[in-house]
Amino acid sequence: MPLYEVLTERDALSPADRDALASGITAIHVAETGAPPSFVHVAFSTVEPGSAYTAGRPSRPLVVRGQIRAGRPPAVREALLRRISALCVETTGVPESDVLVAAVDVPASWAMEGGQIFPDPDPDAERRWLDGQTPTAP
Amino acid sequence: MPLYEVLTERDALSPADRDALASGITAIHVAETGAPPSFVHVAFSTVEPGSAYTAGRPSRPLVVRGQIRAGRPPAVREALLRRISALCVETTGVPESDVLVAAVDVPASWAMEGGQIFPDPDPDAERRWLDGQTPTAP
Amino acid sequence: MPLYEVLTERDALSPADRDALASGITAIHVAETGAPPSFVHVAFSTVEPGSAYTAGRPSRPLVVRGQIRAGRPPAVREALLRRISALCVETTGVPESDVLVAAVDVPASWAMEGGQIFPDPDPDAERRWLDGQTPTAP
């Protein structure tokens, strides 16, 4: 965690768009929260063209739904939302009005990565957790 | 917000089914909550045929997962669930036993649309928010 | 509920992998919580190859996100996370470091199945709820 899931119509984003969004979202999350980059996951989900709707009519939203560890101050969440929204507009050319971003709290203890319950958002806890991870051979 | 994500096997819903569900879910949400229609997003996600399971065996559920703004009275949520479940059965012919609907609270301040933090579920806050949105040329 | 959504790149899991994960997740959930097997749904979502990232670089995570009824003791959640993570490694050969599992609480009253608001995680409530379900002809 965090896991940011980006949802668009299929073919709305090029591979270069995805690379840029993934790098940008990761950099923003690290800058605003201090979390290690290796904690940040971004996945791009798609729906079939014509199967997203707003106000009951076809639309082409770009949705970013983040699940972040609970405990961040409100100003941090707001910075994540503002910067990720702006990144989406700059990177993809999608109109700002079609960009939806949410950052939803999940308590760290509700998630496991690499076989260990996730640490609270605290540098010491994160360092101990990283020390407990067994690196996987590439 | 709200964002309602409908999850089925690919090809379980025709384009006409999707249109009808999107219109119907939007109308139900607006009627029960008073939210502006432009707030309501519906997206249809799919999994490969044969990749949904219930009780460990292949199944064909129709899942609707809504993320709605926190603060609605319990009776409003219950009405959303009942009416959306009934709509799915009527519209698609999927058996009622295979229809799952959830409406999960997300605090308004955890989400941004069109570059603005989302307003609380209150008509005055919503009007001010809509006034702050810059329309996008079509 | 629960609904466990497994997210991987397309083609990361064979049909046999999916069968084994669905059976295993269902068995673990039933064993740890006592919920009826028919409550347990597992769906396998996919993203296009090359569209998942960790630390801003392409990665191949296996993500399991469960929405479970609120009210389980912490030790039950931890057992779910540990056993499902281990199952994923054993079943699929994905390295443990690439396995992410989360089990997020959703109050039972926020969900409906088969036209009825979902019961609290209590055997008596569950029995009454099951008695109220109309079986669907196969």
Tab-separated table of C-alpha atoms in Angstrom:
chain	number	residue	atom	x	y	z
A	1	MET	CA	0.000	0.000	0.000
A	2	PRO	CA	-0.751	2.471	-1.297
A	3	LEU	CA	-2.426	0.933	-4.323
A	4	TYR	CA	-3.615	3.446	-6.894
A	5	GLU	CA	-6.000	1.986	-9.450
A	6	VAL	CA	-6.502	4.067	-12.581
A	7	LEU	CA	-9.717	3.294	-14.455
A	8	THR	CA	-10.386	4.418	-18.030
A	9	GLU	CA	-11.858	3.113	-21.219
A	10	ARG	CA	-9.550	0.674	-22.993
A	11	ASP	CA	-7.161	2.546	-25.314
A	12	ALA	CA	-7.734	5.857	-23.529
A	13	LEU	CA	-4.143	5.790	-22.310
A	14	SER	CA	-1.058	4.931	-24.336
A	15	PRO	CA	1.778	2.926	-22.779
A	16	ALA	CA	3.689	6.211	-22.535
A	17	ASP	CA	0.756	7.795	-20.709
A	18	ARG	CA	0.723	4.888	-18.276
A	19	ASP	CA	4.456	5.106	-17.681
A	20	ALA	CA	4.197	8.832	-17.019
A	21	LEU	CA	1.191	8.501	-14.721
A	22	ALA	CA	2.751	5.646	-12.772
A	23	SER	CA	6.025	7.534	-12.309
A	24	GLY	CA	4.227	10.741	-11.454
A	25	ILE	CA	1.765	9.243	-8.972
A	26	THR	CA	4.610	7.386	-7.269
A	27	ALA	CA	6.748	10.521	-7.038
A	28	ILE	CA	3.835	12.559	-5.664
A	29	HIS	CA	2.961	9.944	-3.050
A	30	VAL	CA	6.575	9.667	-1.913
A	31	ALA	CA	7.038	13.429	-1.779
A	32	GLU	CA	3.853	14.097	0.174
A	33	THR	CA	3.969	11.172	2.595
A	34	GLY	CA	7.612	10.154	2.905
A	35	ALA	CA	6.700	6.521	2.195
A	36	PRO	CA	9.353	4.364	0.516
A	37	PRO	CA	8.832	4.212	-3.273
A	38	SER	CA	8.693	0.412	-3.153
A	39	PHE	CA	5.424	0.680	-1.204
A	40	VAL	CA	3.653	2.432	-4.096
A	41	HIS	CA	1.688	0.324	-6.575
A	42	VAL	CA	-0.201	1.668	-9.577
A	43	ALA	CA	-2.431	-0.497	-11.775
A	44	PHE	CA	-4.357	0.504	-14.886
A	45	SER	CA	-7.789	-1.089	-15.199
A	46	THR	CA	-9.944	-0.616	-18.242
A	47	VAL	CA	-13.554	-0.879	-19.261
A	48	GLU	CA	-14.819	-1.530	-22.751
A	49	PRO	CA	-15.277	1.657	-24.856
A	50	GLY	CA	-18.754	3.035	-24.311
A	51	SER	CA	-19.225	1.495	-20.896
A	52	ALA	CA	-18.656	4.470	-18.621
A	53	TYR	CA	-21.441	6.945	-17.919
A	54	THR	CA	-21.944	10.264	-16.168
A	55	ALA	CA	-25.438	11.645	-15.490
A	56	GLY	CA	-26.736	8.536	-17.284
A	57	ARG	CA	-24.983	9.360	-20.555
A	58	PRO	CA	-21.758	7.941	-22.044
A	59	SER	CA	-18.678	9.701	-20.713
A	60	ARG	CA	-14.941	9.210	-20.722
A	61	PRO	CA	-13.779	9.736	-17.152
A	62	LEU	CA	-10.278	9.143	-15.890
A	63	VAL	CA	-10.698	7.747	-12.388
A	64	VAL	CA	-7.846	7.329	-9.916
A	65	ARG	CA	-8.773	5.455	-6.769
A	66	GLY	CA	-6.053	5.213	-4.179
A	67	GLN	CA	-6.122	3.048	-1.111
A	68	ILE	CA	-3.678	4.712	1.258
A	69	ARG	CA	-2.704	3.883	4.812
A	70	ALA	CA	-4.960	5.530	7.377
A	71	GLY	CA	-3.393	8.206	9.541
A	72	ARG	CA	-2.258	10.851	7.078
A	73	PRO	CA	-3.099	14.461	8.005
A	74	PRO	CA	-5.902	16.067	5.955
A	75	ALA	CA	-3.432	18.447	4.289
A	76	VAL	CA	-1.450	15.489	2.963
A	77	ARG	CA	-4.531	13.877	1.462
A	78	GLU	CA	-5.576	17.158	-0.112
A	79	ALA	CA	-2.118	17.611	-1.632
A	80	LEU	CA	-2.254	14.066	-3.042
A	81	LEU	CA	-5.638	14.746	-4.628
A	82	ARG	CA	-4.654	18.127	-6.094
A	83	ARG	CA	-1.324	17.030	-7.470
A	84	ILE	CA	-2.550	13.731	-8.902
A	85	SER	CA	-5.517	15.460	-10.538
A	86	ALA	CA	-3.209	18.067	-12.094
A	87	LEU	CA	-0.792	15.338	-13.224
A	88	CYS	CA	-3.601	13.495	-15.010
A	89	VAL	CA	-4.611	16.624	-16.909
A	90	GLU	CA	-1.044	17.544	-17.871
A	91	THR	CA	0.010	14.029	-18.815
A	92	THR	CA	-2.984	12.809	-20.752
A	93	GLY	CA	-4.827	15.851	-22.025
A	94	VAL	CA	-8.055	14.576	-20.477
A	95	PRO	CA	-10.165	17.621	-19.530
A	96	GLU	CA	-9.988	18.456	-15.835
A	97	SER	CA	-13.758	18.085	-15.578
A	98	ASP	CA	-13.416	14.373	-16.449
A	99	VAL	CA	-10.769	13.608	-13.833
A	100	LEU	CA	-11.914	11.954	-10.598
A	101	VAL	CA	-9.415	11.197	-7.849
A	102	ALA	CA	-10.098	9.584	-4.484
A	103	ALA	CA	-7.707	8.605	-1.702
A	104	VAL	CA	-9.413	6.239	0.715
A	105	ASP	CA	-7.990	5.235	4.100
A	106	VAL	CA	-7.198	1.625	4.857
A	107	PRO	CA	-5.679	0.823	8.261
A	108	ALA	CA	-2.171	-0.575	7.758
A	109	SER	CA	-3.045	-3.688	9.751
A	110	TRP	CA	-5.727	-4.613	7.215
A	111	ALA	CA	-3.109	-5.311	4.544
A	112	MET	CA	-0.164	-7.634	3.997
A	113	GLU	CA	2.668	-7.437	1.509
A	114	GLY	CA	5.486	-9.906	1.069
A	115	GLY	CA	4.036	-12.050	3.838
A	116	GLN	CA	4.102	-9.343	6.518
A	117	ILE	CA	1.298	-7.237	7.961
A	118	PHE	CA	1.835	-3.728	6.670
A	119	PRO	CA	3.534	-1.161	8.950
A	120	ASP	CA	1.905	1.997	10.246
A	121	PRO	CA	2.804	5.182	8.341
A	122	ASP	CA	5.861	5.902	10.472
A	123	PRO	CA	9.488	5.922	9.251
A	124	ASP	CA	10.772	3.690	12.073
A	125	ALA	CA	8.008	1.123	11.582
A	126	GLU	CA	8.608	1.212	7.837
A	127	ARG	CA	12.349	0.655	8.241
A	128	ARG	CA	11.813	-2.321	10.540
A	129	TRP	CA	9.283	-3.717	8.082
A	130	LEU	CA	11.611	-3.336	5.120
A	131	ASP	CA	14.378	-5.065	7.106
A	132	GLY	CA	12.045	-8.028	7.541
A	133	GLN	CA	11.395	-8.462	3.827
A	134	THR	CA	13.322	-11.187	2.041
A	135	PRO	CA	14.519	-9.924	-1.311
A	136	THR	CA	13.416	-12.041	-4.251
A	137	ALA	CA	16.000	-13.001	-6.823
A	138	PRO	CA	15.240	-11.175	-10.078
B	1	MET	CA	-19.007	10.687	-6.537
B	2	PRO	CA	-20.937	8.547	-6.332
B	3	LEU	CA	-19.149	6.038	-8.515
B	4	TYR	CA	-21.055	2.834	-9.099
B	5	GLU	CA	-18.938	0.046	-10.556
B	6	VAL	CA	-20.867	-2.828	-12.087
B	7	LEU	CA	-18.882	-6.057	-12.340
B	8	THR	CA	-19.929	-9.016	-14.491
B	9	GLU	CA	-18.445	-11.537	-16.832
B	10	ARG	CA	-17.616	-10.056	-20.226
B	11	ASP	CA	-20.634	-10.273	-22.550
B	12	ALA	CA	-23.057	-10.746	-19.648
B	13	LEU	CA	-24.578	-7.331	-20.403
B	14	SER	CA	-25.507	-5.946	-23.802
B	15	PRO	CA	-24.940	-2.279	-24.634
B	16	ALA	CA	-28.692	-1.786	-24.154
B	17	ASP	CA	-28.483	-3.419	-20.702
B	18	ARG	CA	-25.641	-1.081	-19.800
B	19	ASP	CA	-27.544	1.970	-21.011
B	20	ALA	CA	-30.598	0.940	-19.010
B	21	LEU	CA	-28.643	0.168	-15.857
B	22	ALA	CA	-26.661	3.414	-16.072
B	23	SER	CA	-29.810	5.494	-16.551
B	24	GLY	CA	-31.662	3.602	-13.862
B	25	ILE	CA	-28.916	3.720	-11.245
B	26	THR	CA	-28.441	7.426	-11.896
B	27	ALA	CA	-32.177	8.125	-11.585
B	28	ILE	CA	-32.422	6.100	-8.368
B	29	HIS	CA	-29.435	7.832	-6.811
B	30	VAL	CA	-30.761	11.284	-7.702
B	31	ALA	CA	-34.272	10.468	-6.463
B	32	GLU	CA	-33.124	9.024	-3.148
B	33	THR	CA	-30.348	11.489	-2.306
B	34	GLY	CA	-31.144	14.709	-4.149
B	35	ALA	CA	-27.628	14.809	-5.590
B	36	PRO	CA	-27.169	16.499	-8.973
B	37	PRO	CA	-27.209	13.947	-11.840
B	38	SER	CA	-23.818	15.168	-13.033
B	39	PHE	CA	-22.288	13.775	-9.825
B	40	VAL	CA	-23.297	10.211	-10.670
B	41	HIS	CA	-20.813	7.988	-12.490
B	42	VAL	CA	-21.415	4.385	-13.524
B	43	ALA	CA	-18.717	2.159	-15.011
B	44	PHE	CA	-19.029	-1.425	-16.229
B	45	SER	CA	-16.047	-3.622	-15.433
B	46	THR	CA	-15.769	-7.163	-16.681
B	47	VAL	CA	-13.941	-10.340	-15.881
B	48	GLU	CA	-13.182	-13.105	-18.327
B	49	PRO	CA	-15.956	-15.716	-18.644
B	50	GLY	CA	-15.454	-18.434	-16.062
B	51	SER	CA	-13.498	-16.269	-13.649
B	52	ALA	CA	-16.115	-15.507	-11.019
B	53	TYR	CA	-16.869	-17.972	-8.247
B	54	THR	CA	-19.326	-18.405	-5.397
B	55	ALA	CA	-18.794	-21.046	-2.711
B	56	GLY	CA	-15.670	-22.050	-4.653
B	57	ARG	CA	-17.594	-22.943	-7.817
B	58	PRO	CA	-18.049	-20.958	-11.050
B	59	SER	CA	-20.894	-18.469	-10.810
B	60	ARG	CA	-22.258	-15.547	-12.769
B	61	PRO	CA	-22.863	-12.758	-10.256
B	62	LEU	CA	-23.873	-9.236	-11.126
B	63	VAL	CA	-22.072	-7.040	-8.614
B	64	VAL	CA	-22.784	-3.332	-8.137
B	65	ARG	CA	-20.361	-1.567	-5.822
B	66	GLY	CA	-21.153	2.048	-5.147
B	67	GLN	CA	-18.880	4.501	-3.410
B	68	ILE	CA	-21.226	7.157	-2.072
B	69	ARG	CA	-20.574	10.219	0.029
B	70	ALA	CA	-20.646	9.514	3.760
B	71	GLY	CA	-23.500	11.061	5.703
B	72	ARG	CA	-26.620	9.593	4.127
B	73	PRO	CA	-29.273	8.333	6.564
B	74	PRO	CA	-29.581	4.524	6.828
B	75	ALA	CA	-33.015	4.602	5.182
B	76	VAL	CA	-31.511	6.272	2.104
B	77	ARG	CA	-28.818	3.627	1.799
B	78	GLU	CA	-31.363	0.853	2.205
B	79	ALA	CA	-33.569	2.381	-0.495
B	80	LEU	CA	-30.567	2.618	-2.839
B	81	LEU	CA	-29.726	-1.032	-2.266
B	82	ARG	CA	-33.297	-2.279	-2.679
B	83	ARG	CA	-34.088	-0.258	-5.772
B	84	ILE	CA	-30.771	-0.918	-7.526
B	85	SER	CA	-31.067	-4.645	-6.810
B	86	ALA	CA	-34.606	-4.702	-8.222
B	87	LEU	CA	-33.489	-2.667	-11.253
B	88	CYS	CA	-30.749	-5.187	-12.026
B	89	VAL	CA	-33.211	-8.076	-11.948
B	90	GLU	CA	-35.817	-6.290	-14.064
B	91	THR	CA	-33.354	-4.913	-16.594
B	92	THR	CA	-31.076	-7.857	-17.167
B	93	GLY	CA	-33.015	-10.976	-16.232
B	94	VAL	CA	-30.192	-12.051	-13.915
B	95	PRO	CA	-31.742	-14.053	-11.044
B	96	GLU	CA	-32.140	-12.040	-7.858
B	97	SER	CA	-29.992	-14.564	-6.012
B	98	ASP	CA	-27.027	-13.611	-8.209
B	99	VAL	CA	-27.317	-9.854	-7.646
B	100	LEU	CA	-24.974	-8.266	-5.092
B	101	VAL	CA	-25.193	-4.563	-4.333
B	102	ALA	CA	-23.084	-2.563	-1.891
B	103	ALA	CA	-23.052	1.154	-1.137
B	104	VAL	CA	-19.913	2.085	0.757
B	105	ASP	CA	-19.332	5.435	2.436
B	106	VAL	CA	-16.455	7.659	1.377
B	107	PRO	CA	-16.102	11.041	3.098
B	108	ALA	CA	-16.585	13.802	0.528
B	109	SER	CA	-13.230	15.351	1.417
B	110	TRP	CA	-11.451	12.171	0.332
B	111	ALA	CA	-12.376	12.786	-3.305
B	112	MET	CA	-11.806	15.406	-5.996
B	113	GLU	CA	-13.594	15.988	-9.272
B	114	GLY	CA	-12.834	18.630	-11.838
B	115	GLY	CA	-9.959	19.891	-9.707
B	116	GLN	CA	-12.050	20.602	-6.611
B	117	ILE	CA	-12.403	18.686	-3.351
B	118	PHE	CA	-15.858	17.170	-3.369
B	119	PRO	CA	-18.659	18.933	-1.425
B	120	ASP	CA	-20.497	17.435	1.534
B	121	PRO	CA	-23.905	15.950	0.716
B	122	ASP	CA	-25.749	19.224	1.245
B	123	PRO	CA	-27.622	21.196	-1.454
B	124	ASP	CA	-25.948	24.529	-0.607
B	125	ALA	CA	-22.470	23.036	-0.608
B	126	GLU	CA	-23.245	21.270	-3.877
B	127	ARG	CA	-24.500	24.460	-5.530
B	128	ARG	CA	-21.395	26.388	-4.505
B	129	TRP	CA	-19.248	23.522	-5.768
B	130	LEU	CA	-21.005	23.402	-9.129
B	131	ASP	CA	-20.584	27.181	-9.463
B	132	GLY	CA	-16.833	26.685	-9.076
B	133	GLN	CA	-16.568	24.165	-11.913
B	134	THR	CA	-15.306	25.429	-15.245
B	135	PRO	CA	-17.362	23.949	-18.054
B	136	THR	CA	-15.331	22.079	-20.645
B	137	ALA	CA	-15.978	22.796	-24.283
B	138	PRO	CA	-17.605	19.733	-25.857
C	1	MET	CA	-20.043	-10.713	1.080
C	2	PRO	CA	-17.234	-11.339	1.391
C	3	LEU	CA	-16.138	-10.460	-2.104
C	4	TYR	CA	-12.495	-11.172	-2.834
C	5	GLU	CA	-11.231	-9.527	-5.999
C	6	VAL	CA	-7.968	-10.900	-7.353
C	7	LEU	CA	-6.114	-8.526	-9.658
C	8	THR	CA	-3.274	-9.593	-11.941
C	9	GLU	CA	-2.030	-9.030	-15.431
C	10	ARG	CA	-4.086	-10.881	-18.031
C	11	ASP	CA	-2.741	-14.421	-18.532
C	12	ALA	CA	-0.859	-14.367	-15.221
C	13	LEU	CA	-3.199	-17.046	-13.885
C	14	SER	CA	-4.336	-20.188	-15.680
C	15	PRO	CA	-7.906	-21.450	-15.292
C	16	ALA	CA	-6.494	-24.107	-12.958
C	17	ASP	CA	-4.791	-21.390	-10.875
C	18	ARG	CA	-8.091	-19.539	-10.644
C	19	ASP	CA	-9.975	-22.654	-9.616
C	20	ALA	CA	-7.408	-23.413	-6.940
C	21	LEU	CA	-7.316	-19.864	-5.613
C	22	ALA	CA	-11.110	-19.580	-5.558
C	23	SER	CA	-11.482	-22.874	-3.705
C	24	GLY	CA	-8.664	-22.061	-1.337
C	25	ILE	CA	-9.771	-18.519	-0.501
C	26	THR	CA	-13.303	-19.784	0.086
C	27	ALA	CA	-12.096	-22.592	2.359
C	28	ILE	CA	-9.867	-20.229	4.334
C	29	HIS	CA	-12.621	-17.665	4.786
C	30	VAL	CA	-15.098	-20.317	5.940
C	31	ALA	CA	-12.589	-21.917	8.308
C	32	GLU	CA	-11.502	-18.650	9.902
C	33	THR	CA	-14.872	-16.902	10.154
C	34	GLY	CA	-17.504	-19.642	10.205
C	35	ALA	CA	-19.431	-17.905	7.412
C	36	PRO	CA	-21.488	-20.117	5.094
C	37	PRO	CA	-19.555	-20.982	1.898
C	38	SER	CA	-22.369	-19.574	-0.242
C	39	PHE	CA	-21.536	-16.107	1.105
C	40	VAL	CA	-18.035	-16.171	-0.376
C	41	HIS	CA	-17.478	-14.658	-3.819
C	42	VAL	CA	-14.159	-14.527	-5.653
C	43	ALA	CA	-13.666	-12.661	-8.929
C	44	PHE	CA	-10.526	-12.438	-11.045
C	45	SER	CA	-9.929	-9.037	-12.608
C	46	THR	CA	-7.111	-8.406	-15.013
C	47	VAL	CA	-5.109	-5.542	-16.395
C	48	GLU	CA	-3.333	-5.483	-19.709
C	49	PRO	CA	0.240	-6.878	-19.589
C	50	GLY	CA	2.651	-4.103	-18.727
C	51	SER	CA	0.113	-1.946	-16.939
C	52	ALA	CA	0.974	-2.601	-13.311
C	53	TYR	CA	3.791	-0.728	-11.607
C	54	THR	CA	5.652	-0.742	-8.311
C	55	ALA	CA	7.998	2.097	-7.356
C	56	GLY	CA	7.166	3.593	-10.768
C	57	ARG	CA	8.521	0.617	-12.700
C	58	PRO	CA	6.640	-2.260	-14.364
C	59	SER	CA	5.854	-5.049	-11.934
C	60	ARG	CA	3.723	-8.179	-11.802
C	61	PRO	CA	1.862	-8.063	-8.499
C	62	LEU	CA	-0.837	-10.482	-7.447
C	63	VAL	CA	-3.323	-8.379	-5.503
C	64	VAL	CA	-6.172	-9.843	-3.450
C	65	ARG	CA	-8.604	-7.284	-2.117
C	66	GLY	CA	-11.327	-8.651	0.104
C	67	GLN	CA	-14.349	-6.763	1.301
C	68	ILE	CA	-15.402	-8.596	4.454
C	69	ARG	CA	-18.154	-7.887	6.933
C	70	ALA	CA	-17.092	-5.534	9.705
C	71	GLY	CA	-16.872	-7.012	13.174
C	72	ARG	CA	-14.280	-9.765	12.854
C	73	PRO	CA	-11.652	-9.878	15.628
C	74	PRO	CA	-8.156	-8.703	14.623
C	75	ALA	CA	-6.774	-12.238	14.953
C	76	VAL	CA	-9.282	-13.475	12.377
C	77	ARG	CA	-8.285	-10.800	9.893
C	78	GLU	CA	-4.614	-11.521	10.433
C	79	ALA	CA	-5.204	-15.241	9.859
C	80	LEU	CA	-7.092	-14.462	6.643
C	81	LEU	CA	-4.237	-12.305	5.395
C	82	ARG	CA	-1.498	-14.802	6.303
C	83	ARG	CA	-3.240	-17.854	4.925
C	84	ILE	CA	-4.431	-16.208	1.709
C	85	SER	CA	-0.955	-14.783	1.079
C	86	ALA	CA	0.607	-18.220	1.601
C	87	LEU	CA	-2.028	-19.833	-0.623
C	88	CYS	CA	-1.210	-17.419	-3.447
C	89	VAL	CA	2.488	-18.243	-3.262
C	90	GLU	CA	1.934	-22.012	-3.098
C	91	THR	CA	-0.715	-22.110	-5.796
C	92	THR	CA	0.720	-19.799	-8.401
C	93	GLY	CA	4.453	-19.652	-7.844
C	94	VAL	CA	4.304	-15.851	-7.701
C	95	PRO	CA	7.112	-14.680	-5.395
C	96	GLU	CA	5.900	-13.767	-1.908
C	97	SER	CA	7.290	-10.260	-2.347
C	98	ASP	CA	4.799	-9.663	-5.183
C	99	VAL	CA	1.729	-10.782	-3.245
C	100	LEU	CA	-0.487	-8.062	-1.736
C	101	VAL	CA	-3.534	-9.002	0.303
C	102	ALA	CA	-6.006	-6.668	1.987
C	103	ALA	CA	-9.185	-7.423	3.919
C	104	VAL	CA	-11.280	-4.284	4.282
C	105	ASP	CA	-14.303	-3.977	6.562
C	106	VAL	CA	-17.726	-3.197	5.151
C	107	PRO	CA	-20.654	-3.042	7.583
C	108	ALA	CA	-23.112	-5.827	6.732
C	109	SER	CA	-25.963	-3.325	6.417
C	110	TRP	CA	-24.166	-1.593	3.542
C	111	ALA	CA	-24.671	-4.617	1.276
C	112	MET	CA	-27.520	-6.629	-0.198
C	113	GLU	CA	-27.548	-10.052	-1.780
C	114	GLY	CA	-30.499	-11.872	-3.252
C	115	GLY	CA	-32.717	-8.904	-2.442
C	116	GLN	CA	-32.009	-8.886	1.299
C	117	ILE	CA	-29.808	-6.618	3.390
C	118	PHE	CA	-26.852	-8.688	4.466
C	119	PRO	CA	-26.826	-10.198	7.989
C	120	ASP	CA	-24.332	-9.333	10.695
C	121	PRO	CA	-21.503	-11.843	11.131
C	122	ASP	CA	-23.420	-13.981	13.614
C	123	PRO	CA	-24.550	-17.596	13.033
C	124	ASP	CA	-28.151	-16.956	14.135
C	125	ALA	CA	-28.508	-13.889	11.930
C	126	GLU	CA	-26.958	-15.799	9.039
C	127	ARG	CA	-29.343	-18.742	9.456
C	128	ARG	CA	-32.372	-16.461	9.502
C	129	TRP	CA	-31.035	-14.668	6.427
C	130	LEU	CA	-30.468	-17.914	4.524
C	131	ASP	CA	-34.012	-19.028	5.426
C	132	GLY	CA	-35.290	-15.869	3.772
C	133	GLN	CA	-33.538	-16.506	0.468
C	134	THR	CA	-35.610	-17.950	-2.353
C	135	PRO	CA	-33.644	-20.608	-4.185
C	136	THR	CA	-33.285	-20.002	-7.902
C	137	ALA	CA	-34.019	-22.872	-10.254
C	138	PRO	CA	-30.772	-23.947	-11.907
